[in-house]
PDB file of C-alpha atoms in Angstrom:
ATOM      1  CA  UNK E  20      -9.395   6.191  28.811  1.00 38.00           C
ATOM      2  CA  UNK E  21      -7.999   7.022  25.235  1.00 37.00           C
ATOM      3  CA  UNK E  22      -4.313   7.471  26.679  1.00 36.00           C
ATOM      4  CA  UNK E  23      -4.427   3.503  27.997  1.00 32.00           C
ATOM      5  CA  UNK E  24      -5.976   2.545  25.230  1.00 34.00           C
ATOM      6  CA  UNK E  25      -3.692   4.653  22.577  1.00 35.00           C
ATOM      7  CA  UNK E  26      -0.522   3.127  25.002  1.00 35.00           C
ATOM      8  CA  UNK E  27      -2.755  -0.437  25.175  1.00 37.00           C
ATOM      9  CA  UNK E  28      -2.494  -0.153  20.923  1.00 41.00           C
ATOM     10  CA  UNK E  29       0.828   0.535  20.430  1.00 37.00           C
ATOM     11  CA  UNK E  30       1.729  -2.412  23.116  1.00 37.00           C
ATOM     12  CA  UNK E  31      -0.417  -4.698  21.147  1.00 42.00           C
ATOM     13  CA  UNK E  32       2.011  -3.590  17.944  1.00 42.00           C
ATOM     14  CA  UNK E  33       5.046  -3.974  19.585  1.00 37.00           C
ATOM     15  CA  UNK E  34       4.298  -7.644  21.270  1.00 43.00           C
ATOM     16  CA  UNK E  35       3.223  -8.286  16.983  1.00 49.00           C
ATOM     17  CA  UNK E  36       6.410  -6.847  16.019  1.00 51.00           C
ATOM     18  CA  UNK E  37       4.912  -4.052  13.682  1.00 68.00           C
ATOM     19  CA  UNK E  38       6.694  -0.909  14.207  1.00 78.00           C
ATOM     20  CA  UNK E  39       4.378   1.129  16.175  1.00 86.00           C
ATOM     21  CA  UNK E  40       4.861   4.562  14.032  1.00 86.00           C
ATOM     22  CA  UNK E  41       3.045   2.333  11.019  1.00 93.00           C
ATOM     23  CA  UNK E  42      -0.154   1.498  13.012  1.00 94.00           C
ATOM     24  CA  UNK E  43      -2.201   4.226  12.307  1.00 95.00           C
ATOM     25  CA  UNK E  44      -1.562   3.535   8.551  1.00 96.00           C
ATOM     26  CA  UNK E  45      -1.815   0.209   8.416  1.00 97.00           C
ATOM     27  CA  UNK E  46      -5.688   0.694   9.734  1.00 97.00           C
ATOM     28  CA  UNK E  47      -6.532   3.294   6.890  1.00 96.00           C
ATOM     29  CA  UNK E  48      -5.908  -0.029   4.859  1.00 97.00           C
ATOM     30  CA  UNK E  49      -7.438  -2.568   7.129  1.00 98.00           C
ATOM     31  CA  UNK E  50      -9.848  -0.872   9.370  1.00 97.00           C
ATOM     32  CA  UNK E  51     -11.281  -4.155  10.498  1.00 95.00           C
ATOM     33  CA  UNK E  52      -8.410  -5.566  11.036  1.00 97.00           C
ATOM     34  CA  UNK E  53      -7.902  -6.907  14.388  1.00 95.00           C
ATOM     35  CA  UNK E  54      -4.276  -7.028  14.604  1.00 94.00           C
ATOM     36  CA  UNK E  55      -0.904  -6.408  12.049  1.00 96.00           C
ATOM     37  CA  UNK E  56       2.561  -9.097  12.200  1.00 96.00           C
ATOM     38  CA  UNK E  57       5.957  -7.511  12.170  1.00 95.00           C
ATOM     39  CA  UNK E  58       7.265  -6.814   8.576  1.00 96.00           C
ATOM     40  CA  UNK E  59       8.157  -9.864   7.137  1.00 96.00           C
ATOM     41  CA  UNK E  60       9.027 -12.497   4.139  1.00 96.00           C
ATOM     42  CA  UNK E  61      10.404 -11.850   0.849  1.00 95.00           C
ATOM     43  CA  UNK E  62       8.788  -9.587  -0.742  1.00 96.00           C
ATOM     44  CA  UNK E  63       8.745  -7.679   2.560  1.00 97.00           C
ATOM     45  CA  UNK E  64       5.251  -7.263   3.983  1.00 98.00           C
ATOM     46  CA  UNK E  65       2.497  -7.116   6.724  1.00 98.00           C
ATOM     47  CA  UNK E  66       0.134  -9.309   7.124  1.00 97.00           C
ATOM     48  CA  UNK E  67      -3.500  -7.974   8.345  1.00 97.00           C
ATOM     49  CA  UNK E  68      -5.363 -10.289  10.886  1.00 96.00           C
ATOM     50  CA  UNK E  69      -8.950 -10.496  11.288  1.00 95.00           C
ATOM     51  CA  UNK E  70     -10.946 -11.393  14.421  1.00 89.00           C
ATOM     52  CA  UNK E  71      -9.714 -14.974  16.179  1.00 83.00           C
ATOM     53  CA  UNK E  72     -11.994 -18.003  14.738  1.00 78.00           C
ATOM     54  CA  UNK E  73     -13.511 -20.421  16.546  1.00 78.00           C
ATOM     55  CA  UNK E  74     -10.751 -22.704  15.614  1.00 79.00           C
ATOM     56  CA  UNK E  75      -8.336 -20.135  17.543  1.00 79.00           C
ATOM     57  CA  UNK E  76      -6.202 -18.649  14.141  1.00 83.00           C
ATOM     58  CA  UNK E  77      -7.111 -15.650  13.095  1.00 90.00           C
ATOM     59  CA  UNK E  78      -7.611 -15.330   9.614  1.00 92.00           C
ATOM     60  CA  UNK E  79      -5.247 -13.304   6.833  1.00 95.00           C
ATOM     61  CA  UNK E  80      -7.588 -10.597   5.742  1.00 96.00           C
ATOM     62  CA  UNK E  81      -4.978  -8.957   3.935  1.00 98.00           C
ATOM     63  CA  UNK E  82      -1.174  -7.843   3.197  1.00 98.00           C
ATOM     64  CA  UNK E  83       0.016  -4.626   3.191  1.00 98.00           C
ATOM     65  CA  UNK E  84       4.023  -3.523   1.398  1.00 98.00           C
ATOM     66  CA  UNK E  85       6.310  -0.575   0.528  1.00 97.00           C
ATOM     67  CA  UNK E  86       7.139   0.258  -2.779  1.00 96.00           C
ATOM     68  CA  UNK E  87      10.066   0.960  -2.107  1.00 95.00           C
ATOM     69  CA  UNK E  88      10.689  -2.365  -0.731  1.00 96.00           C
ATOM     70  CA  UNK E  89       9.184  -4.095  -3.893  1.00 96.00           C
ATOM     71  CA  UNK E  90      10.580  -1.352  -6.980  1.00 94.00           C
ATOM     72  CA  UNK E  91      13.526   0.506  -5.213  1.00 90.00           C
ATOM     73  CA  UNK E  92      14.670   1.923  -8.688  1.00 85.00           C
ATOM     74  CA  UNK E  93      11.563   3.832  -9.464  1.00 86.00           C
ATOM     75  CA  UNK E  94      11.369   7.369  -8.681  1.00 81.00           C
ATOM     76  CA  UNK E  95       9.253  10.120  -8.947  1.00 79.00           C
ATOM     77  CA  UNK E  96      10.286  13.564 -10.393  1.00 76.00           C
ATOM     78  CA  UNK E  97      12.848  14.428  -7.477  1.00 78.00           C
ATOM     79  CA  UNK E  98      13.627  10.933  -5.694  1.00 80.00           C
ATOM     80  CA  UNK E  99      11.456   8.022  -4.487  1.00 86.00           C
ATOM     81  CA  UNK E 100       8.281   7.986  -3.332  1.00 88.00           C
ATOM     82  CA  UNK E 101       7.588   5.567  -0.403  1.00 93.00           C
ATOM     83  CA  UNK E 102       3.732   4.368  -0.173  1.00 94.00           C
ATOM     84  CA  UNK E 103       2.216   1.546   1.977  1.00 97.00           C
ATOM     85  CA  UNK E 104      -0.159  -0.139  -0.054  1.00 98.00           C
ATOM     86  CA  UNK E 105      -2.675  -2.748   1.115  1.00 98.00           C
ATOM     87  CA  UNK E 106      -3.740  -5.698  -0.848  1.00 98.00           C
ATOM     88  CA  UNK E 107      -6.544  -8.464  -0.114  1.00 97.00           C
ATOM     89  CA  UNK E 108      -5.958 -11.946  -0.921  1.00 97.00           C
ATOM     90  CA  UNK E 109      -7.908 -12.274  -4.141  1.00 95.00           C
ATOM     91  CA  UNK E 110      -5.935  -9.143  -5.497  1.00 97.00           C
ATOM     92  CA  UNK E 111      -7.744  -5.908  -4.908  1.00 97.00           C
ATOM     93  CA  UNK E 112      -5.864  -2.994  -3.293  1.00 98.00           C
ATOM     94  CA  UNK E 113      -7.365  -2.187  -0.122  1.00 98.00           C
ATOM     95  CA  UNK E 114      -5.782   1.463  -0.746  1.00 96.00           C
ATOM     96  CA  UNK E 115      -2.294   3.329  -0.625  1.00 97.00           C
ATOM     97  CA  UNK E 116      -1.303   5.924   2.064  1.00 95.00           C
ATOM     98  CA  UNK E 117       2.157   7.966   0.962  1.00 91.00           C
ATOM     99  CA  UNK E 118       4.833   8.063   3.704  1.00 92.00           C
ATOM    100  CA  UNK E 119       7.063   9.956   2.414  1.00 88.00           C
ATOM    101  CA  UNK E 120       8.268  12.195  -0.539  1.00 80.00           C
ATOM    102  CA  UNK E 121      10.118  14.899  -1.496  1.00 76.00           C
ATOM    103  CA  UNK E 122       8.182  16.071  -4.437  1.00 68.00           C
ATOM    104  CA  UNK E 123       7.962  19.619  -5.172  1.00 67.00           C
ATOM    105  CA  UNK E 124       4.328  19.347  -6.532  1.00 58.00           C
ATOM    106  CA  UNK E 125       3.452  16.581  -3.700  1.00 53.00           C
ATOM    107  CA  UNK E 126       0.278  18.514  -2.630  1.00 63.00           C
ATOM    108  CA  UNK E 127      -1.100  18.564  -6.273  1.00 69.00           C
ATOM    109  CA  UNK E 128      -0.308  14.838  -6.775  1.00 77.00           C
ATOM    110  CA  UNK E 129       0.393  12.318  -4.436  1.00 84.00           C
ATOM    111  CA  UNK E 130      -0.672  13.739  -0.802  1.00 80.00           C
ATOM    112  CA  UNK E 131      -4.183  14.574  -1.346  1.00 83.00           C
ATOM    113  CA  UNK E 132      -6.091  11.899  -0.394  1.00 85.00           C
ATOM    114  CA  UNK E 133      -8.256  11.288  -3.641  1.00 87.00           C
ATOM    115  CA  UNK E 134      -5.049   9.876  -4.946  1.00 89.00           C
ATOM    116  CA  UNK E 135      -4.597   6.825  -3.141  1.00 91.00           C
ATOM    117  CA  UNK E 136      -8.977   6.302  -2.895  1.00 92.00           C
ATOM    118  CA  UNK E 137      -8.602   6.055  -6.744  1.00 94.00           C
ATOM    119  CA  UNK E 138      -6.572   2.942  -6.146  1.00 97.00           C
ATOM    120  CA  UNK E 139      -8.974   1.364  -3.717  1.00 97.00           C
ATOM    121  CA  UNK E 140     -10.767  -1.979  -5.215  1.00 97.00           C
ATOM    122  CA  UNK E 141      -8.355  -1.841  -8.287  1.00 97.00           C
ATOM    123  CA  UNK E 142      -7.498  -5.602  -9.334  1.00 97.00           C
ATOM    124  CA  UNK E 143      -3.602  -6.188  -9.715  1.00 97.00           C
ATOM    125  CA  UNK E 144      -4.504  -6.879 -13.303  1.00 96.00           C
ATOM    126  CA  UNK E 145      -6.219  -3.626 -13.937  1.00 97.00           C
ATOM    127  CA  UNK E 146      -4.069  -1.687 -16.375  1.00 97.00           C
ATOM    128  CA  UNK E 147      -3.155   0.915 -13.948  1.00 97.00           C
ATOM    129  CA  UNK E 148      -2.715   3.877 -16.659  1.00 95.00           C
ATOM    130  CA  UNK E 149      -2.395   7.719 -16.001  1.00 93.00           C
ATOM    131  CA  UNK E 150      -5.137   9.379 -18.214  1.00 90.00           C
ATOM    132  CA  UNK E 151      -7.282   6.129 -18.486  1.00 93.00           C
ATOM    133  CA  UNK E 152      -8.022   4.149 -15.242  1.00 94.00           C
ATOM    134  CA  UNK E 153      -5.909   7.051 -13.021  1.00 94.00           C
ATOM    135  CA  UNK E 154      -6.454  10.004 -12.919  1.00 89.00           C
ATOM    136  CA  UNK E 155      -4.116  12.552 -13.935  1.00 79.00           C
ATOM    137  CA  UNK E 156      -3.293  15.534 -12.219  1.00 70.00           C
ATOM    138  CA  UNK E 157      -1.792  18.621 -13.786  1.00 62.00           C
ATOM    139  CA  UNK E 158       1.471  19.566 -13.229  1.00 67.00           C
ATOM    140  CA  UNK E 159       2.756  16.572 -11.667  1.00 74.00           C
ATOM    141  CA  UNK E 160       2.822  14.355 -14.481  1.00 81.00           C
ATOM    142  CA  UNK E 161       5.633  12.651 -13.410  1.00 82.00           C
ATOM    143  CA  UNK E 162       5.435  12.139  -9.814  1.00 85.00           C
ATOM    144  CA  UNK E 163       1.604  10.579 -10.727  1.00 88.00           C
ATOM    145  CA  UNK E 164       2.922   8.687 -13.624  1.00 90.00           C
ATOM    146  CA  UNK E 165       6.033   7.186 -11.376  1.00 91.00           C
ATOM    147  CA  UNK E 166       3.899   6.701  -8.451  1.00 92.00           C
ATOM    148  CA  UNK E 167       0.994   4.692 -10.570  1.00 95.00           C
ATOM    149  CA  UNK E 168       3.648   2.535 -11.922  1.00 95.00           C
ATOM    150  CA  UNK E 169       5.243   1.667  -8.412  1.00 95.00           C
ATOM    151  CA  UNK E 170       1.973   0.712  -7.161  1.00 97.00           C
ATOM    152  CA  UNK E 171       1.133  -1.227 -10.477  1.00 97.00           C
ATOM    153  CA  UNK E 172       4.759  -3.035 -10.451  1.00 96.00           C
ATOM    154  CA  UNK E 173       5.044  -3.203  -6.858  1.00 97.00           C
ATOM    155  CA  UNK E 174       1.237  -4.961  -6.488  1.00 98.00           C
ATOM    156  CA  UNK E 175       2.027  -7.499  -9.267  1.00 97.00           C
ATOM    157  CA  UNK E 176       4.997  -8.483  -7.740  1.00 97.00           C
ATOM    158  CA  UNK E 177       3.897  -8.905  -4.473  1.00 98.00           C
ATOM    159  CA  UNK E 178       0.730 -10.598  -6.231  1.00 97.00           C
ATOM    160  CA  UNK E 179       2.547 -13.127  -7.900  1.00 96.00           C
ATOM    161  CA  UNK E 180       4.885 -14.325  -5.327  1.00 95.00           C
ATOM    162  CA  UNK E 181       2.663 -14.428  -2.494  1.00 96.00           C
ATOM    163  CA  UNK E 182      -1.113 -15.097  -3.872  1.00 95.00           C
ATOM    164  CA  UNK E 183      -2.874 -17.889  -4.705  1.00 86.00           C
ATOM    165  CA  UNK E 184      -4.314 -17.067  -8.513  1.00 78.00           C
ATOM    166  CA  UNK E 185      -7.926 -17.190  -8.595  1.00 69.00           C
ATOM    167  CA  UNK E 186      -9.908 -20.240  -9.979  1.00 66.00           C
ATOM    168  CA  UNK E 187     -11.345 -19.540 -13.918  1.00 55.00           C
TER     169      UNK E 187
END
């Protein structure tokens, strides 16, 4: 039963267009989320569907992006660091998962886990600086210090291009 429904999943992604590989990660951002669209739009992203309405359309419950798609210059201490981070429409991060690296102190900095939780329910307009509202990790100064600012860049671009700005 888990093999048709594993094989069921990644059908699901492919008839959406999101590359199958990404599924897994996309749901560590969106666990309610009932289904993901193929990468798409400029800034490149995902889009995170909810549960079909009454009406029929499902609802946008959130977008998720690369860094590397959004800040392709920045670069941790030895080359870029490419993180999926998730975003809900009023501008929270949802979280970040790292995809890839090739940092030498990775495992003290940007793979554990606690490092893309700290991120989770951040607004885009929280500061997003190491030592103050991130934590900073020892040794790795500069792959947490590069990484912080992709997400912080990244997220404010993506924010301002594709969100509606909240009412004051």
């Amino acid at each position: 039963l888990a093999a048709v429904l594993l094989v069921v999943s990644a059908v699901t992604m492919a008839a959406q267009g999101a590359p199958a590989a990404l599924e897994p990660r996309l749901r560590k951002l969106f666990p309610g989320a009932a289904t993901f669209s193929a990468k798409e739009g400029t800034p490149p992203h995902f889009k995170a569907f909810g549960a079909a309405t009454a009406a029929g359309a499902p609802a946008v419950v959130g977008y998720a992006f690369l860094t590397t798609d959004l800040e392709p210059l920045e670069t941790g201490y030895d080359g870029p660091i490419q993180m999926l981070v998730g975003i809900s429409p009023r501008g929270q991060l949802a979280g970040v998962v790292v995809i890839s690296h090739r940092e030498p102190y990775g495992y003290f900095s940007v793979e554990p886990p606690a490092f893309g939780a700290q991120f989770v329910g951040k607004d885009v307009r929280d500061p997003f600086k190491v030592g103050e509202d991130v934590e900073a990790i020892s040794r790795a100064t500069i792959t947490i210090t590069s990484a912080t600012r992709a997400i912080r860049n990244s997220a404010r671009r993506f924010a301002r291009q594709m969100l509606t700005p909240p009412d004051r």
